[in-house]
DNA sequence: ATCAATGGTTTAGAGTATCAAGCATTCTGG
DNA sequence: CCAGAATGCTTGATACTCTAAACCATTGAT
């Protein structure tokens, strides 16, 4: 029955608010190009062809959700599934030509939200990133 | 056409991952007590009766969403709407007796996710909180 | 050759919101 | 005072995000 640390509770609350603001801003910026945030994020992870399951892992979401994202990216002509010749169960998701062209703008729209980080001085940003890395590493390691 | 700063982009990605982990962990912990995260968060903000609109502002969400949260809290017997006598348009949402008793456990379950912050040393945590405050303040001020 | 395991999809569902329209109440200018 | 604007909340429609369970095809292991 740990008493909740005040600073920790405040951080949780701030974190929640920032998540909301960031998502809303991302939704807004991406709307012009017809993408939703998860689609843009998936696109961002397609530097090279990647198996559906591996992509799910990178996005930390269920594989079945990735199926839907891939469907949509295919409909938009931005990516395509390629059956892996070495294991026909596996499907590699790969950018198309159009996807490659499109990706840069999408990425910029997606990460323009990073301008919210502008109030931080470079060293503050670095410390912030380090703290996040620490937390995420600990949280994601089983 | 600002080139995306690498550290900034990394921070955005880490932030996204942490949001996911935190939400999943909150969902899991709150399931036992029959609450969803937004309900627990709303409860957490009910230190004293608060008008629906004011609550929406605190939660940074649409007022219509708060209507649904309040409905659910009333169904659970944790809160009740009271018509403000000085302005009959306004409804104050207030904890019931049961809600008051319930709130402590809910809060602990909600903020147990704060244990994810444990890897940070106290001074790191403080710096992290300060950075978040800075960002959120800037992001939320119009 | 069979049977378990793996990769991916389908389906169903819950949760998280937002927006537009509407009702009741209050406020304001004439 | 009163017509109309503004405010507070609710309703209803809709979109998105995500998970879990059941399912099919393929592969690997005995």
XYZ file of C-alpha atoms (C1' of nucleotides) in Angstrom:
344
model
C 0.000 0.000 0.000
C 2.680 2.446 -1.038
C 1.658 6.033 -0.404
C 1.727 7.747 -3.751
C 4.693 10.039 -4.117
C 3.558 13.555 -4.896
C 6.076 14.299 -7.603
C 5.409 10.948 -9.201
C 1.679 11.580 -9.229
C 2.262 14.990 -10.743
C 4.453 13.473 -13.421
C 1.745 10.970 -14.272
C -0.787 13.726 -14.622
C 1.498 15.918 -16.713
C 2.316 12.958 -18.834
C -1.326 12.271 -19.479
C -2.034 15.853 -20.462
C 0.934 15.976 -22.776
C -0.136 12.738 -24.430
C -3.513 14.247 -25.183
C -2.098 17.464 -26.562
C 0.399 15.632 -28.703
C -2.122 13.264 -30.132
C -4.562 16.018 -30.983
C -1.872 18.040 -32.652
C -0.680 15.034 -34.622
C -4.206 14.223 -35.749
C -4.657 17.752 -36.945
C -1.406 17.992 -38.866
C -1.786 14.595 -40.451
C -5.351 15.163 -41.555
C -4.189 17.175 -44.590
C -2.297 14.231 -45.946
C -5.047 11.762 -45.148
C -3.246 9.752 -42.517
C -4.034 8.921 -38.928
C -1.225 8.874 -36.372
C -0.760 5.091 -36.304
C -0.554 5.021 -40.091
C 2.083 7.716 -40.106
C 3.999 5.938 -37.377
C 3.867 2.664 -39.271
C 5.115 4.433 -42.389
C 7.901 5.878 -40.332
C 9.026 2.375 -39.386
C 9.183 1.132 -42.963
C 12.776 2.042 -43.709
C 13.064 -1.387 -45.157
C 10.654 -4.274 -45.675
C 9.585 -5.711 -42.375
C 7.491 -8.697 -41.392
C 4.064 -7.950 -40.029
C 4.849 -9.490 -36.686
C 8.098 -7.596 -36.357
C 6.260 -4.378 -37.109
C 3.687 -5.170 -34.436
C 6.520 -5.588 -31.999
C 8.069 -2.285 -32.960
C 4.777 -0.519 -32.593
C 4.105 -2.426 -29.376
C 0.673 -3.424 -30.482
C -1.213 -6.563 -31.378
C -0.475 -8.220 -34.714
C -4.129 -8.065 -35.681
C -4.016 -4.312 -35.484
C -1.102 -4.218 -37.871
C -3.191 -6.166 -40.368
C -5.576 -3.241 -40.500
C -2.813 -0.686 -40.802
C -1.238 -2.633 -43.658
C -4.606 -2.917 -45.405
C -5.010 0.813 -45.268
C -1.467 1.538 -46.436
C -2.037 -0.785 -49.382
C -5.312 0.908 -50.256
C -3.483 4.206 -50.258
C -0.838 2.693 -52.507
C 1.895 3.522 -50.032
C 2.983 0.014 -49.145
C 2.550 -3.549 -50.306
C 2.729 -7.012 -48.798
C 5.319 -9.355 -50.214
C 5.303 -13.014 -49.372
C 8.611 -14.027 -47.907
C 10.043 -16.704 -50.248
C 11.879 -18.429 -47.410
C 8.760 -18.814 -45.282
C 5.461 -18.476 -47.029
C 3.600 -17.706 -43.794
C 5.523 -14.484 -43.454
C 4.540 -11.288 -45.224
C 6.989 -8.478 -45.588
C 5.469 -5.049 -45.668
C 7.408 -2.747 -47.966
C 7.105 0.826 -49.146
C 6.046 1.378 -52.726
C 7.560 4.098 -54.875
C 4.722 6.391 -53.928
C 5.178 5.491 -50.287
C 8.825 6.371 -50.453
C 8.034 9.755 -51.931
C 5.269 10.336 -49.455
C 7.124 9.304 -46.363
C 9.170 12.414 -45.921
C 6.237 14.769 -45.658
C 4.375 12.367 -43.448
C 7.341 12.117 -41.158
C 7.686 15.820 -40.951
C 4.049 16.260 -40.135
C 4.223 13.535 -37.575
C 7.265 14.894 -35.843
C 6.434 18.540 -36.127
C 4.840 17.867 -32.795
C 8.418 17.822 -31.619
C 8.289 21.574 -31.750
C 6.498 21.226 -28.457
C 9.870 20.233 -27.084
C 11.339 23.541 -28.156
C 11.020 25.134 -24.706
C 13.761 22.805 -23.513
C 17.388 23.834 -23.756
C 19.586 21.320 -25.571
C 20.984 19.893 -22.351
C 17.537 19.708 -20.815
C 16.298 17.868 -23.881
C 19.165 15.433 -23.632
C 18.447 14.791 -19.961
C 14.781 14.386 -20.753
C 15.574 11.869 -23.462
C 17.897 9.989 -21.137
C 15.240 9.781 -18.456
C 12.701 8.527 -20.969
C 15.088 5.898 -22.243
C 15.688 4.694 -18.716
C 11.987 4.474 -17.941
C 10.987 2.851 -21.194
C 13.794 0.323 -21.066
C 12.795 -0.715 -17.577
C 9.096 -0.746 -18.394
C 9.400 -2.789 -21.565
C 11.884 -5.366 -20.371
C 9.929 -8.318 -19.043
C 10.638 22.599 -43.849
C 12.522 22.092 -40.603
C 14.710 19.017 -40.690
C 13.563 16.835 -37.853
C 15.970 16.898 -34.944
C 17.116 13.385 -34.133
C 16.858 13.639 -30.379
C 13.465 15.250 -30.664
C 12.225 12.466 -32.909
C 13.582 9.891 -30.507
C 11.824 11.604 -27.629
C 8.549 11.521 -29.523
C 8.941 7.834 -30.162
C 9.895 7.043 -26.574
C 7.001 9.111 -25.402
C 4.606 7.175 -27.558
C 5.871 3.841 -26.316
C 5.699 4.925 -22.712
C 2.141 6.167 -23.185
C 1.124 2.759 -24.457
C 2.804 0.880 -21.647
C 1.332 3.166 -19.038
C -2.156 2.936 -20.383
C -2.069 -0.827 -20.624
C -0.774 -1.120 -17.105
C -3.431 1.276 -15.803
C -6.197 -0.605 -17.591
C -5.016 -3.818 -16.052
C -4.744 -2.543 -12.508
C -8.060 -0.718 -12.633
C -9.970 -3.645 -14.065
C -10.241 -5.270 -10.621
C -12.136 -2.313 -9.254
C -14.315 -1.965 -12.332
C -13.023 1.371 -13.545
C -11.509 2.512 -16.798
C -8.641 4.994 -16.734
C -10.733 8.072 -17.546
C -13.187 7.188 -14.789
C -10.400 6.827 -12.260
C -8.874 10.081 -13.422
C -12.194 11.874 -13.117
C -12.634 10.470 -9.631
C -9.168 11.691 -8.812
C -10.215 15.238 -9.701
C -13.284 15.225 -7.491
C -11.663 16.555 -4.343
C -14.598 18.857 -4.140
C -17.732 19.351 -6.208
C -16.885 20.682 -9.606
C -18.977 21.873 -12.521
C -19.093 19.564 -15.528
C -17.483 22.131 -17.771
C -14.691 22.822 -15.328
C -14.014 19.110 -15.093
C -13.857 18.855 -18.859
C -11.275 21.599 -18.819
C -9.202 19.851 -16.168
C -9.308 16.614 -18.098
C -8.650 18.515 -21.318
C -11.485 16.835 -23.096
C -14.815 17.712 -24.626
C -17.711 18.463 -22.282
C -19.847 15.830 -23.951
C -17.363 13.196 -22.958
C -17.620 14.261 -19.335
C -21.362 13.726 -19.544
C -20.704 10.065 -20.197
C -18.149 9.796 -17.429
C -20.545 11.393 -14.972
C -23.328 9.035 -16.066
C -21.118 6.078 -15.371
C -19.934 7.399 -11.999
C -23.544 7.938 -10.996
C -24.498 4.429 -12.070
C -21.685 3.130 -9.908
C -22.959 5.245 -7.041
C -19.630 6.996 -6.717
C -20.725 10.510 -7.621
C -23.857 12.542 -8.130
C -24.900 15.612 -10.050
C -26.166 18.566 -8.034
C -27.862 21.473 -9.713
C -26.070 24.661 -8.844
C -28.640 26.900 -7.057
C -26.993 30.082 -8.284
C -27.162 29.035 -11.948
C -29.530 26.274 -12.824
C -27.730 25.467 -16.065
C -24.702 24.325 -14.098
C -24.366 20.868 -12.586
C -21.831 20.221 -9.902
C -20.450 16.734 -9.860
C -19.736 15.590 -6.305
C -18.458 12.437 -4.667
C -20.949 10.378 -2.728
C -20.031 8.724 0.542
C -19.249 5.547 -1.324
C -17.189 7.504 -3.821
C -15.177 9.048 -1.049
C -14.415 5.661 0.441
C -13.624 4.235 -2.954
C -11.389 6.987 -4.161
C -8.298 6.088 -2.228
C -7.962 2.616 -3.703
C -8.759 3.861 -7.146
C -6.116 6.522 -6.840
C -3.539 4.040 -5.721
C -4.310 1.723 -8.543
C -4.225 4.549 -11.002
C -0.926 5.929 -9.810
C 0.775 2.670 -9.101
C 1.916 3.111 -12.655
C 4.177 5.676 -11.099
C 6.352 2.799 -10.051
C 7.557 2.896 -13.614
C 9.298 6.098 -12.620
C 11.277 4.257 -9.958
C 14.394 3.867 -12.130
C 14.912 7.606 -11.834
C 16.966 9.024 -8.981
C 15.154 11.706 -6.987
C 17.006 14.528 -8.694
C 16.413 12.986 -12.103
C 12.726 12.695 -11.296
C 12.618 16.324 -10.269
C 14.340 17.403 -13.482
C 11.985 15.203 -15.468
C 8.974 16.776 -13.772
C 10.351 20.251 -14.395
C 10.846 19.515 -18.075
C 7.331 18.143 -18.360
C 5.895 21.197 -16.647
C 7.734 23.442 -19.041
C 6.516 21.556 -22.082
C 2.933 21.202 -20.945
C 2.663 24.823 -19.901
C 3.901 25.959 -23.278
C 1.750 23.478 -25.158
C -1.470 24.246 -23.344
C -1.224 27.995 -23.274
C -2.912 29.331 -26.397
C 2.972 -38.589 -41.417
C 1.135 -36.417 -37.847
C 0.803 -32.853 -34.488
C 2.223 -28.735 -32.286
C 3.821 -24.166 -33.082
C 4.055 -19.980 -35.766
C 2.500 -15.972 -38.779
C -1.157 -13.653 -40.240
C -6.150 -12.556 -40.746
C -11.040 -12.156 -39.438
C -14.536 -10.964 -36.381
C -16.477 -9.029 -32.492
C -16.190 -5.878 -29.017
C -14.809 -2.250 -25.675
C -12.907 2.116 -24.814
C -11.648 6.925 -26.123
C -12.762 10.513 -27.921
C -14.865 14.566 -31.159
C -18.373 17.216 -33.486
C -22.940 19.095 -34.570
C -27.446 19.891 -33.099
C -30.561 20.755 -29.437
C -32.683 22.149 -24.934
C -32.840 24.987 -20.938
C -31.224 28.845 -18.593
C -29.010 33.165 -18.122
C -27.348 37.539 -19.740
C -27.430 41.828 -22.595
C -28.842 45.766 -25.407
C -32.506 48.424 -26.697
C -39.342 44.330 -20.178
C -38.051 41.424 -24.049
C -35.741 39.547 -28.187
C -31.746 37.431 -29.152
C -27.053 36.087 -28.077
C -24.359 33.350 -25.127
C -23.581 29.609 -21.880
C -23.858 24.874 -19.786
C -24.987 20.489 -20.502
C -26.832 16.499 -23.102
C -27.898 13.598 -27.185
C -26.768 11.211 -31.221
C -23.767 10.181 -34.863
C -19.373 8.937 -36.029
C -14.320 7.895 -36.199
C -10.345 5.924 -34.321
C -7.501 2.874 -31.347
C -6.780 -1.324 -29.690
C -7.387 -6.143 -27.804
C -8.840 -10.981 -27.492
C -10.455 -15.259 -29.476
C -11.169 -18.165 -33.255
C -9.360 -19.409 -37.624
C -6.431 -20.792 -41.803
C -2.104 -21.773 -43.958
C 2.440 -23.087 -43.481
C 6.305 -24.861 -41.149
C 8.964 -27.663 -37.911
C 9.593 -31.577 -34.895
C 8.982 -36.328 -33.544
